[in-house]
Amino acid sequence: QSALTQPASVSGSPGQSITISCTGTSSDVGGYNYVSWYQQHPGKAPKLMIYEVSRRPSGLSFRFSGSKSGNTASLTIAGLQAEDEADYYCSSYRSSSTPLLFGGGTKLTVL
Amino acid sequence: QVQLQQWGAGLLKPSETLSLTCSVYGGSFSGYSWTWIRQPPGKGLEWIGEISHRGSPNYNPSLKSRVTISKDMSKNQFSLKLSSVTAADTALYYCARGGSPAYWFDSWGQGTLVTVSS
C-alpha cells in the first residue's frame, strides 16, 4: 500500500513557524478525522504530538497544532526551537484491509 | 503513566521465527488496541498489526500469512511472532498502545532492533 505523502524535508529558523503537509485520499485523510502526528528524535521511539487531526495530548506544547483540508492534513509548529529538530510522521485510519497508513516522514531542520 | 517494556531475540537467521513480547505496566489492558509497528533502518514506520483486549487480531495484509499477535491478559503482556524471516524483515520493532478506532499511539516500547542475517 502507498504511504501518505509528506515532504522529505523542511527547515526553519528559531522563532519561525513551519508547516508539514500530509496528503492522502478520500479513503483515509479526507474521509476520517483520525489523523495523528508523531515526532521522532534519533534513536528514540516516536512520540504522539497530535491525534484526531487537531487534538493535543495532555501536557504537550501549544506550539504544535494540526489541521485538515480535504485530503491533506497539516502539522504547524510555531516559535521553532532547537529541540524541535526531528523526524515527523503522519498517520491516518483508512477504510481498507490495512486500517492504518503512515506517511514517509519529514525531516525538520532548525537552522 | 503507562509504560511498555519489550524484549526478544535481536539476531536471526533467514527462515527463523521472530518472537517479541511487550509488558504493560501502570495501566489497564482493557479499552485499547495493543499494536506492533516496525521501522527498517533509515526508513519510515509500518503498521504490523494489533490485538484488543476483547477482539480478534488484525494484521497488515502484506504480512498476514506470517504474523501472529497474541495476548496474555493475566500477565498484561502481548506478543509478536513473525515466521520465515528474511533480510527484508530487518527493522526496529516497537510495541505501542493504541486508541480505537482512531489508531493513535500514545505509549511506545523502547524498540528492539531485529537483524536477519545468515
Short mmCIF file of C-alpha atoms in Angstrom, two decimals:
data_model
loop_
_atom_site.label_atom_id
_atom_site.label_comp_id
_atom_site.label_asym_id
_atom_site.label_seq_id
_atom_site.Cartn_x
_atom_site.Cartn_y
_atom_site.Cartn_z
CA GLN A 1 0.00 0.00 0.00
CA SER A 2 1.25 3.53 -0.76
CA ALA A 3 2.29 5.69 2.13
CA LEU A 4 0.75 9.07 2.78
CA THR A 5 2.76 11.78 1.04
CA GLN A 6 4.94 14.08 3.13
CA PRO A 7 7.75 16.40 2.05
CA ALA A 8 11.12 14.78 2.65
CA SER A 9 12.45 17.80 4.48
CA VAL A 10 11.53 21.22 5.79
CA SER A 11 13.59 23.81 7.59
CA GLY A 12 13.16 26.99 9.54
CA SER A 13 14.98 29.37 11.82
CA PRO A 14 14.39 29.61 15.57
CA GLY A 15 11.24 31.53 16.32
CA GLN A 16 9.71 30.96 12.91
CA SER A 17 6.69 28.79 12.11
CA ILE A 18 6.74 25.84 9.75
CA THR A 19 4.05 23.59 8.34
CA ILE A 20 4.39 19.96 7.30
CA SER A 21 1.79 18.55 4.94
CA CYS A 22 0.44 15.02 4.72
CA THR A 23 -1.55 14.15 1.61
CA GLY A 24 -3.74 11.10 1.24
CA THR A 25 -7.03 10.26 -0.39
CA SER A 26 -10.73 10.37 0.36
CA SER A 27 -10.38 6.83 1.74
CA ASP A 28 -8.03 7.91 4.51
CA VAL A 29 -7.10 11.50 5.37
CA GLY A 30 -10.07 13.04 3.62
CA GLY A 31 -12.61 10.54 4.86
CA TYR A 32 -11.94 10.44 8.58
CA ASN A 33 -10.83 12.75 11.36
CA TYR A 34 -8.32 10.15 12.50
CA VAL A 35 -5.03 11.77 11.52
CA SER A 36 -2.15 11.64 14.01
CA TRP A 37 1.31 13.19 14.06
CA TYR A 38 4.46 11.79 15.68
CA GLN A 39 7.85 13.32 16.49
CA GLN A 40 10.88 11.05 16.45
CA HIS A 41 14.33 12.05 17.62
CA PRO A 42 17.29 9.89 16.53
CA GLY A 43 17.45 6.65 18.45
CA LYS A 44 14.14 7.29 20.20
CA ALA A 45 10.64 5.91 19.90
CA PRO A 46 8.06 8.11 18.19
CA LYS A 47 6.10 10.50 20.40
CA LEU A 48 2.46 11.35 19.82
CA MET A 49 2.10 15.09 19.13
CA ILE A 50 -1.37 15.43 17.59
CA TYR A 51 -4.29 13.00 17.34
CA GLU A 52 -7.70 13.12 15.68
CA VAL A 53 -6.45 15.89 13.36
CA SER A 54 -6.06 18.69 15.89
CA ARG A 55 -6.14 17.36 19.44
CA ARG A 56 -3.05 17.68 21.64
CA PRO A 57 -2.13 15.10 24.27
CA SER A 58 -2.14 16.41 27.79
CA GLY A 59 0.95 18.45 28.58
CA LEU A 60 2.04 19.00 25.02
CA SER A 61 3.21 22.47 24.00
CA PHE A 62 0.62 24.74 22.39
CA ARG A 63 3.25 25.49 19.74
CA PHE A 64 2.15 22.31 17.98
CA SER A 65 -1.15 22.36 16.12
CA GLY A 66 -2.89 20.25 13.50
CA SER A 67 -5.50 20.86 10.83
CA LYS A 68 -7.01 19.28 7.75
CA SER A 69 -8.42 20.45 4.45
CA GLY A 70 -9.78 17.90 2.04
CA ASN A 71 -7.29 15.09 1.60
CA THR A 72 -4.38 16.99 3.14
CA ALA A 73 -3.56 17.26 6.82
CA SER A 74 -1.02 19.67 8.23
CA LEU A 75 1.16 19.99 11.30
CA THR A 76 2.22 23.51 12.23
CA ILE A 77 5.00 24.25 14.69
CA ALA A 78 5.10 27.83 15.91
CA GLY A 79 8.09 29.50 17.52
CA LEU A 80 10.60 26.92 16.33
CA GLN A 81 13.11 25.75 18.91
CA ALA A 82 16.29 23.75 18.50
CA GLU A 83 14.74 20.74 20.23
CA ASP A 84 12.02 20.58 17.56
CA GLU A 85 14.61 19.26 15.12
CA ALA A 86 13.45 15.70 14.46
CA ASP A 87 11.62 13.47 12.03
CA TYR A 88 7.85 13.88 11.88
CA TYR A 89 5.40 11.24 10.70
CA CYS A 90 1.70 11.49 9.98
CA SER A 91 -0.71 8.57 10.07
CA SER A 92 -4.32 8.07 9.15
CA TYR A 93 -7.03 5.49 9.58
CA ARG A 94 -8.23 4.16 6.26
CA SER A 95 -11.16 2.13 5.08
CA SER A 96 -9.33 -0.89 3.75
CA SER A 97 -7.88 -4.18 4.87
CA THR A 98 -4.93 -2.20 6.23
CA PRO A 99 -6.64 0.19 8.67
CA LEU A 100 -3.61 2.37 9.31
CA LEU A 101 -1.21 4.11 6.96
CA PHE A 102 1.86 6.18 7.81
CA GLY A 103 3.47 8.98 5.87
CA GLY A 104 7.02 8.62 4.64
CA GLY A 105 8.31 11.08 7.22
CA THR A 106 9.64 14.64 7.12
CA LYS A 107 13.00 15.70 8.48
CA LEU A 108 12.74 19.09 10.20
CA THR A 109 15.96 21.07 10.41
CA VAL A 110 16.17 24.08 12.67
CA LEU A 111 18.73 26.37 11.08
CA GLN B 1 1.52 6.68 33.42
CA VAL B 2 1.54 3.50 31.39
CA GLN B 3 4.92 2.10 30.38
CA LEU B 4 5.68 -0.56 27.80
CA GLN B 5 8.77 -2.73 28.04
CA GLN B 6 9.64 -5.13 25.25
CA TRP B 7 12.16 -7.88 24.76
CA GLY B 8 13.14 -10.62 22.34
CA ALA B 9 15.94 -12.00 20.19
CA GLY B 10 17.78 -9.41 18.15
CA LEU B 11 19.69 -11.57 15.67
CA LEU B 12 18.01 -14.17 13.48
CA LYS B 13 18.94 -16.30 10.50
CA PRO B 14 16.78 -16.37 7.37
CA SER B 15 13.75 -18.68 7.72
CA GLU B 16 13.72 -18.43 11.53
CA THR B 17 10.82 -17.02 13.56
CA LEU B 18 10.96 -13.59 15.14
CA SER B 19 9.48 -13.53 18.63
CA LEU B 20 8.95 -10.40 20.74
CA THR B 21 6.99 -9.74 23.93
CA CYS B 22 5.75 -6.46 25.38
CA SER B 23 4.76 -5.96 29.02
CA VAL B 24 2.34 -3.23 30.03
CA TYR B 25 2.97 -1.53 33.36
CA GLY B 26 0.86 1.02 35.19
CA GLY B 27 -2.24 0.87 33.06
CA SER B 28 -5.24 -1.19 32.16
CA PHE B 29 -5.13 -3.67 29.33
CA SER B 30 -8.77 -3.01 28.62
CA GLY B 31 -10.09 -0.46 26.19
CA TYR B 32 -7.03 -0.17 24.00
CA SER B 33 -5.51 -1.66 20.90
CA TRP B 34 -2.10 -3.29 21.51
CA THR B 35 -0.03 -2.85 18.42
CA TRP B 36 3.26 -3.74 16.76
CA ILE B 37 4.96 -1.28 14.42
CA ARG B 38 8.31 -1.63 12.69
CA GLN B 39 10.84 0.72 11.15
CA PRO B 40 13.53 -0.52 8.76
CA PRO B 41 16.89 1.24 9.27
CA GLY B 42 16.69 4.79 7.93
CA LYS B 43 13.12 4.33 6.74
CA GLY B 44 9.57 5.07 7.82
CA LEU B 45 7.05 3.34 10.03
CA GLU B 46 4.98 0.29 9.08
CA TRP B 47 1.95 -0.99 10.96
CA ILE B 48 2.28 -4.74 11.54
CA GLY B 49 -0.94 -5.47 13.40
CA GLU B 50 -2.91 -5.21 16.61
CA ILE B 51 -4.93 -7.03 19.19
CA SER B 52 -7.51 -5.54 21.52
CA HIS B 53 -8.42 -6.79 24.95
CA ARG B 54 -11.54 -8.48 23.64
CA GLY B 55 -11.20 -8.58 19.86
CA SER B 56 -9.55 -10.73 17.27
CA PRO B 57 -6.12 -9.82 15.98
CA ASN B 58 -5.92 -7.63 12.90
CA TYR B 59 -2.89 -7.84 10.61
CA ASN B 60 -1.28 -5.93 7.78
CA PRO B 61 -2.25 -7.93 4.68
CA SER B 62 1.30 -7.77 3.39
CA LEU B 63 2.46 -9.75 6.45
CA LYS B 64 -0.70 -11.63 7.35
CA SER B 65 0.48 -15.07 6.23
CA ARG B 66 3.49 -14.87 8.57
CA VAL B 67 2.28 -12.86 11.58
CA THR B 68 0.69 -13.89 14.84
CA ILE B 69 -0.14 -11.42 17.60
CA SER B 70 -1.40 -12.80 20.88
CA LYS B 71 -2.08 -11.55 24.39
CA ASP B 72 -1.85 -12.82 27.94
CA MET B 73 -4.09 -10.57 30.00
CA SER B 74 -3.16 -12.34 33.23
CA LYS B 75 0.38 -11.03 32.74
CA ASN B 76 -0.53 -7.77 30.97
CA GLN B 77 1.58 -8.86 28.01
CA PHE B 78 1.18 -9.17 24.28
CA SER B 79 3.47 -10.83 21.80
CA LEU B 80 4.52 -10.83 18.16
CA LYS B 81 5.66 -13.77 16.09
CA LEU B 82 6.81 -13.38 12.50
CA SER B 83 7.76 -16.57 10.72
CA SER B 84 10.11 -17.26 7.82
CA VAL B 85 12.02 -14.02 8.24
CA THR B 86 14.26 -12.61 5.52
CA ALA B 87 16.68 -9.70 5.35
CA ALA B 88 13.69 -7.51 4.41
CA ASP B 89 12.36 -8.02 7.94
CA THR B 90 15.41 -6.34 9.47
CA ALA B 91 13.99 -3.41 11.39
CA LEU B 92 13.44 -1.71 14.71
CA TYR B 93 10.28 -3.26 16.15
CA TYR B 94 8.09 -1.26 18.53
CA CYS B 95 5.13 -2.23 20.65
CA ALA B 96 2.60 0.53 21.30
CA ARG B 97 -0.71 1.28 22.99
CA GLY B 98 -3.32 2.47 20.55
CA GLY B 99 -6.63 4.23 20.73
CA SER B 100 -9.61 2.75 18.98
CA PRO B 101 -10.96 3.46 16.47
CA ALA B 102 -8.72 6.46 15.90
CA TYR B 103 -5.46 4.49 15.75
CA TRP B 104 -3.33 6.95 17.69
CA PHE B 105 -0.40 5.58 19.70
CA ASP B 106 0.34 7.36 22.97
CA SER B 107 2.75 4.96 24.63
CA TRP B 108 5.58 3.09 22.98
CA GLY B 109 8.09 0.47 23.97
CA GLN B 110 11.78 1.23 23.75
CA GLY B 111 12.15 -0.66 20.47
CA THR B 112 14.03 -3.84 19.62
CA LEU B 113 16.40 -3.96 16.69
CA VAL B 114 15.96 -7.27 14.89
CA THR B 115 18.61 -8.13 12.34
CA VAL B 116 18.18 -11.02 9.92
CA SER B 117 21.48 -12.26 8.56
CA SER B 118 23.00 -15.56 7.59
#
